CSV table of C-alpha atoms in Angstrom, one decimal:
chain,number,residue,atom,x,y,z
A,171,MET,CA,-25.7,-39.0,23.1
A,172,ARG,CA,-27.8,-37.3,20.4
A,173,ASP,CA,-26.9,-33.9,21.9
A,174,PHE,CA,-23.2,-34.7,21.7
A,175,LEU,CA,-23.5,-36.0,18.1
A,176,GLU,CA,-25.5,-33.0,17.1
A,177,SER,CA,-22.9,-30.6,18.6
A,178,ALA,CA,-20.1,-32.5,17.0
A,179,VAL,CA,-21.6,-32.5,13.5
A,180,ILE,CA,-22.6,-28.8,13.7
A,181,GLY,CA,-19.2,-27.9,15.1
A,182,PHE,CA,-17.2,-29.8,12.5
A,183,ASN,CA,-19.3,-28.4,9.6
A,184,SER,CA,-18.8,-24.9,10.9
A,185,PHE,CA,-15.1,-25.6,11.0
A,186,VAL,CA,-15.2,-26.9,7.4
A,187,ILE,CA,-16.9,-23.7,6.3
A,188,ILE,CA,-14.4,-21.5,8.1
A,189,TYR,CA,-11.5,-23.6,6.8
A,190,PHE,CA,-12.6,-23.4,3.1
A,191,LEU,CA,-13.5,-19.7,3.5
A,192,ALA,CA,-10.0,-19.0,4.8
A,193,LEU,CA,-8.3,-21.2,2.1
A,194,ASN,CA,-10.1,-19.7,-0.8
A,195,SER,CA,-9.7,-16.2,0.5
A,196,LEU,CA,-6.0,-16.7,0.8
A,197,TYR,CA,-5.9,-18.2,-2.6
A,198,LEU,CA,-7.8,-15.3,-4.1
A,199,LEU,CA,-5.3,-12.9,-2.5
A,200,ILE,CA,-2.5,-14.9,-4.1
A,201,VAL,CA,-4.2,-14.8,-7.5
A,202,LEU,CA,-4.7,-11.0,-7.3
A,203,ILE,CA,-1.0,-10.6,-6.4
A,204,ALA,CA,-0.1,-12.8,-9.3
A,205,ALA,CA,-2.3,-10.8,-11.7
A,206,ARG,CA,-0.4,-7.7,-10.8
A,207,ALA,CA,3.0,-9.5,-11.1
A,208,GLN,CA,2.0,-10.8,-14.6
A,209,ARG,CA,1.2,-7.3,-15.9
A,210,ARG,CA,4.6,-6.1,-14.6
A,211,ALA,CA,6.3,-9.1,-16.2
A,212,GLN,CA,4.6,-8.4,-19.6
A,213,ARG,CA,5.9,-4.8,-19.6
A,214,MET,CA,9.5,-6.0,-18.9
A,215,SER,CA,9.5,-8.8,-21.5
A,216,SER,CA,9.7,-6.9,-24.8
A,217,GLU,CA,11.0,-8.4,-28.0
A,218,THR,CA,13.8,-5.9,-27.9
A,219,ALA,CA,14.9,-7.0,-24.5
A,220,LEU,CA,15.0,-10.7,-25.6
A,221,GLU,CA,17.1,-9.7,-28.7
A,222,ASP,CA,19.6,-7.9,-26.4
A,223,LEU,CA,19.8,-10.9,-24.2
A,224,PHE,CA,20.4,-13.2,-27.2
A,225,ALA,CA,23.3,-10.9,-28.4
A,226,ASN,CA,24.8,-10.4,-25.0
A,227,PRO,CA,28.2,-12.2,-24.7
A,228,LEU,CA,27.6,-12.6,-21.0
A,229,THR,CA,24.4,-14.7,-21.5
A,230,PRO,CA,25.4,-18.0,-19.8
A,231,GLY,CA,25.3,-21.3,-21.5
A,232,VAL,CA,22.6,-23.8,-20.5
A,233,SER,CA,22.7,-27.6,-20.2
A,234,VAL,CA,19.2,-29.0,-20.7
A,235,LEU,CA,18.8,-32.1,-18.6
A,236,VAL,CA,16.2,-34.6,-19.8
A,237,PRO,CA,15.4,-37.8,-17.8
A,238,ALA,CA,13.7,-40.3,-20.0
A,239,TYR,CA,12.0,-43.6,-19.1
A,240,ASN,CA,10.0,-45.3,-21.8
A,241,GLU,CA,9.4,-42.0,-23.7
A,242,GLU,CA,9.6,-43.5,-27.3
A,243,PRO,CA,6.4,-41.7,-28.6
A,244,SER,CA,7.5,-38.2,-27.7
A,245,ILE,CA,11.2,-38.1,-27.0
A,246,VAL,CA,12.3,-37.1,-30.6
A,247,SER,CA,9.8,-34.3,-30.8
A,248,SER,CA,10.9,-33.0,-27.4
A,249,VAL,CA,14.6,-33.0,-28.4
A,250,HIS,CA,13.8,-31.2,-31.6
A,251,SER,CA,11.8,-28.5,-29.7
A,252,ILE,CA,15.0,-28.0,-27.5
A,253,LEU,CA,17.3,-27.8,-30.5
A,254,ASP,CA,15.0,-25.3,-32.2
A,255,LEU,CA,15.1,-22.9,-29.2
A,256,ARG,CA,16.3,-19.4,-29.8
A,257,TYR,CA,19.3,-19.4,-27.5
A,258,PRO,CA,23.0,-18.7,-28.2
A,259,GLN,CA,24.7,-21.6,-26.3
A,260,LEU,CA,23.1,-24.8,-25.1
A,261,GLU,CA,23.5,-28.6,-25.0
A,262,VAL,CA,21.0,-31.4,-24.4
A,263,VAL,CA,21.9,-34.1,-21.9
A,264,ILE,CA,19.4,-37.0,-22.0
A,265,VAL,CA,19.5,-39.9,-19.5
A,266,ASP,CA,17.9,-43.1,-20.8
A,267,ASP,CA,16.9,-44.5,-17.4
A,268,GLY,CA,16.7,-48.1,-18.2
A,269,SER,CA,13.9,-47.8,-20.7
A,270,THR,CA,12.4,-51.0,-22.0
A,271,ASP,CA,10.9,-49.6,-25.2
A,272,GLY,CA,12.7,-48.0,-28.1
A,273,THR,CA,13.6,-44.7,-26.5
A,274,PHE,CA,17.3,-45.0,-27.2
A,275,ASP,CA,16.8,-46.5,-30.7
A,276,VAL,CA,14.7,-43.6,-32.0
A,277,LEU,CA,17.2,-41.1,-30.6
A,278,GLN,CA,20.1,-42.9,-32.2
A,279,GLN,CA,18.4,-43.1,-35.5
A,280,GLU,CA,17.3,-39.5,-35.6
A,281,PHE,CA,20.4,-37.8,-34.3
A,282,GLU,CA,23.1,-40.3,-35.5
A,283,LEU,CA,24.6,-40.9,-32.0
A,284,GLN,CA,28.1,-42.2,-31.6
A,285,PRO,CA,29.9,-43.7,-28.6
A,286,SER,CA,31.7,-41.1,-26.5
A,287,THR,CA,34.4,-41.1,-23.8
A,288,ARG,CA,33.0,-38.1,-21.9
A,289,VAL,CA,33.3,-38.8,-18.2
A,290,ALA,CA,31.3,-37.7,-15.2
A,291,ALA,CA,32.4,-34.7,-13.1
A,292,GLY,CA,32.5,-36.9,-9.9
A,293,VAL,CA,30.9,-34.2,-7.7
A,294,VAL,CA,27.4,-35.6,-7.1
A,295,GLU,CA,26.7,-39.1,-5.9
A,296,THR,CA,24.5,-41.3,-8.2
A,297,VAL,CA,22.9,-44.7,-7.8
A,298,GLY,CA,22.1,-46.4,-11.1
A,299,GLN,CA,25.2,-47.7,-13.0
A,300,VAL,CA,26.0,-45.9,-16.3
A,301,ASN,CA,26.3,-48.4,-19.1
A,302,SER,CA,27.3,-46.1,-22.0
A,303,VAL,CA,27.6,-42.5,-23.2
A,304,HIS,CA,26.7,-41.4,-26.7
A,305,ILE,CA,27.0,-38.0,-28.4
A,306,SER,CA,25.8,-36.5,-31.7
A,307,ARG,CA,28.3,-35.4,-34.4
A,308,ASP,CA,28.0,-31.7,-33.5
A,309,GLY,CA,28.4,-32.4,-29.8
A,310,GLN,CA,25.1,-30.7,-28.9
A,311,ILE,CA,23.3,-33.9,-27.8
A,312,VAL,CA,24.6,-36.3,-25.1
A,313,VAL,CA,22.7,-39.5,-24.3
A,314,ILE,CA,23.7,-41.5,-21.2
A,315,ARG,CA,22.3,-45.0,-20.8
A,316,LYS,CA,22.0,-46.3,-17.3
A,317,GLU,CA,20.4,-48.9,-15.1
A,318,ASN,CA,17.0,-47.9,-13.8
A,319,ALA,CA,17.0,-46.8,-10.2
A,320,ARG,CA,13.3,-46.2,-10.1
A,321,ARG,CA,13.9,-42.6,-9.1
A,322,ARG,CA,13.7,-39.6,-11.4
A,323,GLY,CA,16.1,-37.7,-9.1
A,324,ASP,CA,18.9,-40.1,-9.7
A,325,ALA,CA,18.5,-39.8,-13.5
A,326,LEU,CA,18.8,-36.0,-13.2
A,327,ASN,CA,21.9,-36.3,-11.0
A,328,VAL,CA,23.5,-38.4,-13.7
A,329,ALA,CA,22.6,-35.8,-16.3
A,330,LEU,CA,24.0,-33.1,-13.9
A,331,GLU,CA,27.3,-35.1,-13.7
A,332,TYR,CA,27.7,-35.0,-17.5
A,333,SER,CA,26.6,-31.4,-18.0
A,334,ARG,CA,29.1,-28.6,-18.7
A,335,TYR,CA,27.4,-25.2,-18.6
A,336,PRO,CA,26.8,-22.9,-15.6
A,337,LEU,CA,23.0,-23.1,-15.8
A,338,VAL,CA,21.1,-26.4,-15.9
A,339,CYS,CA,17.5,-26.6,-17.1
A,340,MET,CA,15.6,-29.7,-15.9
A,341,ILE,CA,12.6,-30.7,-18.1
A,342,ASP,CA,10.4,-33.7,-18.6
A,343,ALA,CA,11.0,-35.9,-21.7
A,344,ASP,CA,7.5,-35.3,-22.9
A,345,SER,CA,7.9,-31.5,-22.8
A,346,VAL,CA,7.7,-29.1,-25.8
A,347,LEU,CA,9.2,-25.6,-25.2
A,348,GLU,CA,8.2,-22.3,-26.7
A,349,LYS,CA,10.9,-20.9,-29.0
A,350,ASP,CA,11.9,-18.2,-26.5
A,351,ALA,CA,11.5,-20.4,-23.4
A,352,LEU,CA,15.1,-20.3,-22.3
A,353,MET,CA,15.4,-16.6,-23.0
A,354,HIS,CA,12.5,-15.8,-20.7
A,355,VAL,CA,13.8,-17.9,-17.8
A,356,VAL,CA,17.5,-17.0,-18.2
A,357,ARG,CA,16.7,-13.3,-18.1
A,358,PRO,CA,16.5,-13.0,-14.3
A,359,PHE,CA,20.0,-14.6,-14.0
A,360,VAL,CA,21.4,-11.9,-16.4
A,361,ASP,CA,19.5,-9.1,-14.7
A,362,ASP,CA,20.5,-10.1,-11.2
A,363,PRO,CA,23.4,-12.6,-11.5
A,364,GLU,CA,24.5,-12.3,-7.8
A,365,HIS,CA,21.2,-13.2,-6.3
A,366,VAL,CA,19.0,-15.4,-8.6
A,367,ALA,CA,19.5,-19.1,-7.7
A,368,ALA,CA,16.7,-20.6,-9.7
A,369,THR,CA,13.8,-19.8,-12.0
A,370,GLY,CA,10.7,-21.7,-13.1
A,371,GLY,CA,8.4,-21.3,-16.1
A,372,ALA,CA,4.7,-21.7,-16.7
A,373,ILE,CA,3.5,-25.1,-17.8
A,374,ARG,CA,0.5,-25.9,-20.0
A,375,PRO,CA,-1.0,-29.2,-21.2
A,376,ILE,CA,-0.1,-30.0,-24.8
A,377,ASN,CA,-2.9,-32.6,-25.2
A,378,GLY,CA,-4.9,-31.7,-28.4
A,379,CYS,CA,-2.3,-29.4,-29.8
A,380,PRO,CA,-1.0,-30.4,-33.3
A,381,THR,CA,2.8,-30.4,-33.5
A,382,GLU,CA,5.5,-30.8,-36.1
A,383,ARG,CA,9.1,-31.8,-35.2
A,384,GLY,CA,8.7,-30.5,-31.6
A,385,MET,CA,6.9,-27.2,-32.6
A,386,ILE,CA,3.3,-26.4,-31.7
A,387,LEU,CA,1.4,-25.4,-34.8
A,388,GLU,CA,-1.8,-24.3,-33.1
A,389,LYS,CA,-2.7,-24.0,-29.4
A,390,ARG,CA,-5.9,-26.0,-28.9
A,391,LEU,CA,-7.7,-27.4,-25.9
A,392,PRO,CA,-7.8,-31.2,-25.3
A,393,LYS,CA,-10.9,-33.0,-26.6
A,394,ALA,CA,-11.5,-35.0,-23.4
A,395,TRP,CA,-12.9,-33.4,-20.2
A,396,ALA,CA,-10.3,-34.9,-17.8
A,397,PRO,CA,-7.3,-33.0,-19.5
A,398,ARG,CA,-9.5,-29.9,-20.0
A,399,ILE,CA,-10.1,-29.7,-16.3
A,400,GLN,CA,-6.3,-30.1,-15.8
A,401,VAL,CA,-5.8,-27.0,-18.0
A,402,VAL,CA,-7.9,-25.1,-15.5
A,403,GLU,CA,-5.9,-26.6,-12.7
A,404,TYR,CA,-2.7,-25.5,-14.3
A,405,LEU,CA,-3.9,-22.0,-14.8
A,406,ARG,CA,-5.1,-21.7,-11.3
A,407,SER,CA,-2.5,-23.5,-9.2
A,408,PHE,CA,0.6,-23.9,-11.3
A,409,LEU,CA,0.6,-20.5,-13.0
A,410,LEU,CA,-1.2,-17.9,-10.9
A,411,GLY,CA,-0.5,-19.5,-7.5
A,412,ARG,CA,3.2,-19.7,-8.1
A,413,VAL,CA,3.4,-16.2,-9.6
A,414,GLY,CA,1.9,-15.0,-6.4
A,415,TRP,CA,4.3,-16.8,-4.1
A,416,SER,CA,7.2,-15.7,-6.3
A,417,ALA,CA,6.2,-12.1,-5.8
A,418,PHE,CA,7.6,-12.2,-2.3
A,419,ASN,CA,10.3,-14.8,-2.7
A,420,GLY,CA,8.2,-17.6,-1.2
A,421,LEU,CA,8.3,-20.1,-4.1
A,422,MET,CA,8.3,-23.6,-2.7
A,423,ILE,CA,7.9,-25.6,-5.9
A,424,ILE,CA,9.4,-25.3,-9.4
A,425,SER,CA,7.8,-27.9,-11.6
A,426,GLY,CA,10.0,-30.8,-12.7
A,427,ALA,CA,8.6,-30.2,-16.1
A,428,PHE,CA,10.6,-27.0,-16.6
A,429,GLY,CA,13.1,-25.4,-14.1
A,430,LEU,CA,16.4,-23.6,-14.4
A,431,PHE,CA,19.1,-23.7,-11.7
A,432,ARG,CA,22.6,-22.5,-11.0
A,433,ARG,CA,24.7,-25.7,-11.5
A,434,ASP,CA,27.2,-24.8,-8.8
A,435,LEU,CA,24.5,-24.4,-6.2
A,436,VAL,CA,22.8,-27.7,-7.1
A,437,GLN,CA,26.3,-29.4,-6.8
A,438,GLN,CA,26.9,-27.7,-3.4
A,439,ILE,CA,23.8,-29.3,-1.9
A,440,GLY,CA,24.7,-32.7,-3.3
A,441,GLY,CA,22.3,-32.7,-6.3
A,442,LEU,CA,18.8,-33.9,-6.1
A,443,THR,CA,17.5,-36.2,-3.4
A,444,ALA,CA,17.4,-39.5,-5.4
A,445,ASP,CA,14.9,-41.2,-3.2
A,446,SER,CA,12.3,-38.4,-3.1
A,447,LEU,CA,9.0,-38.7,-4.9
A,448,ALA,CA,8.9,-34.9,-5.2
A,449,GLU,CA,12.5,-34.2,-6.2
A,450,ASP,CA,11.5,-30.8,-7.8
A,451,ALA,CA,10.0,-29.4,-4.5
A,452,ASP,CA,12.8,-31.1,-2.5
A,453,LEU,CA,15.5,-29.4,-4.6
A,454,VAL,CA,13.9,-25.9,-4.2
A,455,ASN,CA,13.5,-26.4,-0.5
A,456,SER,CA,17.1,-27.6,-0.2
A,457,LEU,CA,18.2,-24.4,-1.8
A,458,HIS,CA,16.1,-22.3,0.6
A,459,HIS,CA,17.4,-24.3,3.5
A,460,ARG,CA,21.1,-24.0,2.5
A,461,LEU,CA,21.0,-20.3,1.5
A,462,ARG,CA,19.0,-19.3,4.6
A,463,GLN,CA,21.5,-21.1,6.8
A,464,GLU,CA,24.4,-19.3,5.2
A,465,LYS,CA,22.5,-16.0,5.5
A,466,GLN,CA,22.9,-15.3,1.8
A,467,SER,CA,20.7,-12.9,-0.1
A,468,TYR,CA,19.0,-14.8,-2.9
A,469,ARG,CA,15.9,-15.0,-5.1
A,470,ILE,CA,14.0,-17.9,-6.6
A,471,VAL,CA,11.8,-16.5,-9.4
A,472,PHE,CA,8.8,-17.8,-11.3
A,473,VAL,CA,8.4,-16.5,-14.9
A,474,PRO,CA,4.7,-16.4,-15.8
A,475,HIS,CA,5.1,-16.6,-19.6
A,476,PRO,CA,3.7,-19.9,-21.0
A,477,VAL,CA,7.0,-21.4,-22.0
A,478,CYS,CA,6.6,-25.2,-21.6
A,479,TRP,CA,3.9,-27.6,-22.8
A,480,THR,CA,3.7,-31.1,-21.4
A,481,GLU,CA,1.5,-34.1,-21.8
A,482,VAL,CA,-1.0,-34.7,-19.0
A,483,PRO,CA,-2.9,-37.9,-18.2
A,484,GLU,CA,-5.8,-38.6,-20.5
A,485,ASN,CA,-7.7,-41.0,-18.2
A,486,LEU,CA,-8.6,-41.1,-14.6
A,487,LYS,CA,-6.6,-44.2,-13.7
A,488,ILE,CA,-3.3,-42.7,-14.7
A,489,LEU,CA,-4.3,-39.3,-13.3
A,490,SER,CA,-5.1,-40.9,-9.9
A,491,ARG,CA,-1.7,-42.5,-9.8
A,492,GLN,CA,0.0,-39.2,-10.5
A,493,ARG,CA,-2.0,-37.3,-7.9
A,494,ARG,CA,-1.4,-40.0,-5.2
A,495,ARG,CA,2.3,-39.7,-5.9
A,496,TRP,CA,2.2,-35.9,-5.7
A,497,SER,CA,0.4,-36.0,-2.3
A,498,HIS,CA,2.9,-38.7,-1.0
A,499,GLY,CA,5.8,-36.5,-2.2
A,500,LEU,CA,4.5,-33.4,-0.6
A,501,LEU,CA,4.3,-35.2,2.8
A,502,GLU,CA,7.9,-36.4,2.2
A,503,VAL,CA,9.2,-32.9,1.5
A,504,LEU,CA,7.4,-31.3,4.5
A,505,TRP,CA,8.6,-34.0,6.8
A,506,ARG,CA,12.1,-33.7,5.6
A,507,PHE,CA,12.1,-29.9,6.1
A,508,ARG,CA,10.0,-30.0,9.3
A,509,GLY,CA,12.8,-28.1,11.1
A,510,MET,CA,12.1,-25.1,9.0
A,511,ILE,CA,8.3,-24.9,9.8
A,512,ALA,CA,7.5,-22.0,12.1
A,513,ASN,CA,11.2,-21.3,12.5
A,514,PRO,CA,12.0,-17.6,12.4
A,515,ARG,CA,15.5,-18.4,11.1
A,516,TYR,CA,14.0,-19.3,7.7
A,517,GLY,CA,12.1,-16.1,7.3
A,518,ARG,CA,8.9,-16.1,5.3
A,519,MET,CA,9.5,-19.7,4.2
A,520,GLY,CA,9.5,-20.9,7.7
A,521,LEU,CA,6.8,-18.6,9.1
A,522,LEU,CA,4.4,-18.4,6.2
A,523,VAL,CA,5.0,-20.6,3.2
A,524,LEU,CA,5.6,-24.0,4.8
A,525,PRO,CA,2.8,-23.6,7.4
A,526,TYR,CA,0.5,-22.7,4.5
A,527,TYR,CA,1.4,-25.9,2.7
A,528,VAL,CA,0.8,-28.0,5.9
A,529,VAL,CA,-2.5,-26.5,6.7
A,530,PHE,CA,-4.0,-25.7,3.3
A,531,GLU,CA,-2.4,-28.2,1.0
A,532,LEU,CA,-1.4,-31.3,2.9
A,533,LEU,CA,-4.4,-31.5,5.2
A,534,THR,CA,-7.1,-30.3,2.7
A,535,PRO,CA,-8.1,-33.7,1.5
A,536,ILE,CA,-8.7,-34.9,5.1
A,537,VAL,CA,-11.0,-31.9,5.8
A,538,GLU,CA,-12.8,-32.2,2.5
A,539,ILE,CA,-13.5,-35.9,2.7
A,540,LEU,CA,-14.7,-35.6,6.3
A,541,GLY,CA,-16.9,-32.7,5.3
A,542,LEU,CA,-18.4,-34.7,2.5
A,543,ILE,CA,-19.2,-37.5,5.0
A,544,CYS,CA,-20.6,-35.2,7.8
A,545,LEU,CA,-22.7,-33.0,5.6
A,546,PRO,CA,-25.1,-35.7,4.3
A,547,LEU,CA,-25.2,-37.4,7.7
A,548,GLY,CA,-26.2,-34.2,9.4
A,549,ILE,CA,-29.0,-33.6,6.9
A,550,ALA,CA,-30.2,-37.3,7.1
A,551,PHE,CA,-30.4,-37.2,10.8
A,552,GLY,CA,-32.1,-33.8,11.0
A,553,ILE,CA,-29.1,-32.2,12.6
A,554,LEU,CA,-28.4,-29.7,9.7
A,555,ASN,CA,-31.0,-27.9,7.6
A,556,TRP,CA,-30.9,-27.1,3.9
A,557,GLN,CA,-29.7,-23.5,4.6
A,558,ALA,CA,-26.5,-24.9,6.2
A,559,ALA,CA,-26.0,-27.2,3.2
A,560,VAL,CA,-26.4,-24.3,0.8
A,561,LEU,CA,-23.9,-22.2,2.8
A,562,TYR,CA,-21.4,-25.1,2.7
A,563,ALA,CA,-21.8,-25.4,-1.0
A,564,LEU,CA,-21.4,-21.7,-1.6
A,565,VAL,CA,-18.2,-21.5,0.4
A,566,ALA,CA,-16.6,-24.8,-0.6
A,567,ILE,CA,-17.7,-25.0,-4.2
A,568,GLY,CA,-18.9,-21.6,-5.3
A,569,TYR,CA,-15.8,-19.8,-4.1
A,570,GLY,CA,-13.7,-22.4,-5.8
A,571,ILE,CA,-15.5,-21.8,-9.1
A,572,LEU,CA,-14.9,-18.1,-8.7
A,573,LEU,CA,-11.2,-18.6,-8.3
A,574,SER,CA,-11.0,-20.7,-11.4
A,575,VAL,CA,-13.0,-18.1,-13.4
A,576,VAL,CA,-10.7,-15.3,-12.2
A,577,ALA,CA,-7.6,-17.4,-13.2
A,578,ILE,CA,-9.0,-18.1,-16.7
A,579,VAL,CA,-9.9,-14.4,-17.3
A,580,VAL,CA,-6.6,-13.1,-16.0
A,581,ASP,CA,-4.7,-15.5,-18.3
A,582,ASP,CA,-6.9,-14.6,-21.3
A,583,LEU,CA,-6.3,-10.9,-20.8
A,584,SER,CA,-2.6,-11.5,-20.3
A,585,TYR,CA,-1.6,-14.0,-23.0
A,586,GLN,CA,-4.7,-15.0,-25.0
A,587,THR,CA,-3.2,-18.5,-25.3
A,588,TYR,CA,-6.4,-20.0,-26.6
A,589,ARG,CA,-7.7,-17.5,-29.2
A,590,ARG,CA,-11.2,-18.8,-30.0
A,591,TRP,CA,-14.2,-17.7,-27.9
A,592,LYS,CA,-15.3,-21.3,-28.0
A,593,ASP,CA,-12.2,-22.3,-26.1
A,594,LEU,CA,-12.8,-19.7,-23.4
A,595,GLY,CA,-16.3,-21.0,-23.0
A,596,ILE,CA,-15.1,-24.6,-22.7
A,597,LEU,CA,-12.6,-23.6,-20.0
A,598,LEU,CA,-15.4,-21.9,-18.0
A,599,VAL,CA,-17.6,-25.0,-18.3
A,600,ALA,CA,-14.6,-27.1,-17.1
A,601,ALA,CA,-14.1,-24.8,-14.2
A,602,PHE,CA,-17.7,-25.5,-13.2
A,603,LEU,CA,-17.6,-29.3,-13.9
A,604,GLU,CA,-14.4,-29.7,-11.9
A,605,ASN,CA,-16.3,-29.2,-8.6
A,606,PHE,CA,-18.9,-31.9,-9.3
A,607,GLY,CA,-17.2,-35.3,-9.1
A,608,PHE,CA,-13.6,-34.5,-10.2
A,609,ARG,CA,-12.7,-32.5,-7.2
A,610,GLN,CA,-14.1,-35.1,-4.8
A,611,MET,CA,-12.2,-37.9,-6.6
A,612,HIS,CA,-9.1,-35.7,-6.5
A,613,ALA,CA,-9.5,-35.3,-2.7
A,614,PHE,CA,-9.8,-39.1,-2.3
A,615,TRP,CA,-6.7,-39.7,-4.5
A,616,ARG,CA,-4.7,-37.2,-2.4
A,617,LEU,CA,-5.9,-38.8,0.8
A,618,ARG,CA,-4.7,-42.2,-0.4
A,619,GLY,CA,-1.3,-40.6,-1.3
A,620,LEU,CA,-1.1,-39.1,2.2
A,621,TRP,CA,-2.0,-42.4,3.8
A,622,SER,CA,0.7,-44.2,1.8
A,623,GLY,CA,3.2,-41.6,2.9
A,624,ILE,CA,2.2,-42.0,6.6
A,625,ARG,CA,2.5,-45.8,6.3
A,626,GLY,CA,5.9,-45.4,4.7
A,627,SER,CA,4.9,-47.3,1.5
A,628,ASN,CA,7.7,-47.5,-1.0
A,629,ALA,CA,6.6,-45.6,-4.1
A,630,ALA,CA,8.9,-45.1,-7.1
A,631,TRP,CA,9.0,-42.9,-10.2
A,632,GLY,CA,6.7,-45.0,-12.3
A,633,GLU,CA,5.8,-44.9,-16.0
A,634,MET,CA,2.9,-42.7,-17.3
A,635,PRO,CA,1.8,-44.2,-20.6
A,636,ARG,CA,2.1,-41.6,-23.3
A,637,VAL,CA,-0.3,-41.0,-26.1
A,638,GLY,CA,2.4,-39.1,-27.9
A,639,PHE,CA,2.2,-35.6,-29.5
A,640,LYS,CA,-0.3,-35.0,-32.3
A,641,GLU,CA,2.1,-34.8,-35.2
A,642,THR,CA,0.8,-33.5,-38.5
A,643,SER,CA,3.8,-34.5,-40.5
A,644,GLY,CA,7.4,-35.7,-40.0
A,645,ALA,CA,7.7,-38.1,-37.1
A,646,SER,CA,4.5,-39.8,-36.3
A,647,ALA,CA,3.1,-40.1,-32.8
A,648,SER,CA,2.6,-43.6,-31.4
């Protein structure tokens, strides 16, 4: 029995080492591809090119869709940041999804909203009943009040029904956009209008940044370590990882915090899946599925410029809820599109991207948690020696730290978002601390989300309590 147990522990720990070595090597490759793509994107995105885009009469209008549920502390600042964007033609369509706080009241007071007779297009099916429609005097802001359907996707479908421009930009209500944000993500549509179906932009945590009427006055790191570690996560996974996948048209996820889509294509696939916990990934994969089936030539592009800033959870309780929901949502999406996995009909999405997400995203928390259990057991019972433990730590932890450091350095060389040397030092410390406690908790949260998805638990778009933006004057944060 002992021989069997010894062989099992040694075998599994060897598997874990090989697994994380393969995972981190793949990720390093993606990061290096992303670094090259970022340099190319910087060369193409000159100020002159943006000015030409702004003056071009063929630049398409954009409807910015904003689902809002209990967003009173930040909704006004977010809308101001949209209105202040440098873009020739846009409207803001806000859906108050049954908020129980003063979300609508602060919008009505700030923008002098009046009742409107605007009607829905009647193309996409929606769930929650619309109670009223309101519009600003200049017609640039539309607010739809509806019954809460506990699904973000349904709120976005309602906004889609009331939008009128050929491109729709989906953002979170707690997002603040850079002044040229739309210019950056619209440019691929103008450069290649026949093929580009969607674009996404880089997301950064806004926690700690002072703002005024929806504009960031200074880019600062958060003061607490939990959001600081999330800054590192966003740099590594959300920015560099997605740039790498986008380089060969393998982008599976465009963040719900900021994404731009052709309105007609979203309508053709029936809008967003209202009952999905990962409606952003679901939408992108629906586009891949539809366009691949129709054998159309298309591109889904990620723009690496830091264009959108959003509030991230400040405490571990809220963060754990968010990550459980993400893990549950990933399982939903992969299960829904399981027919694409390993299917040559869907090209690199079916043969490379989706299998990667199954093996190295969905199953990672299972492997990591079991590895954390088997390693100390093996040492305690004398099955593993300290050399094996050090090797495991170097592969699973050291390689992960290296990836984060590479991501931080590449971002600093490309954009210098945080200009103080102190901030760079803090990010490097956060990249180290992430692997000691936070990463293990994160694996546990993801495992719980995966388990809730397997059990078929009914999870809904819940409320994330907002601290509100750090306003220096004007509207005050709550």
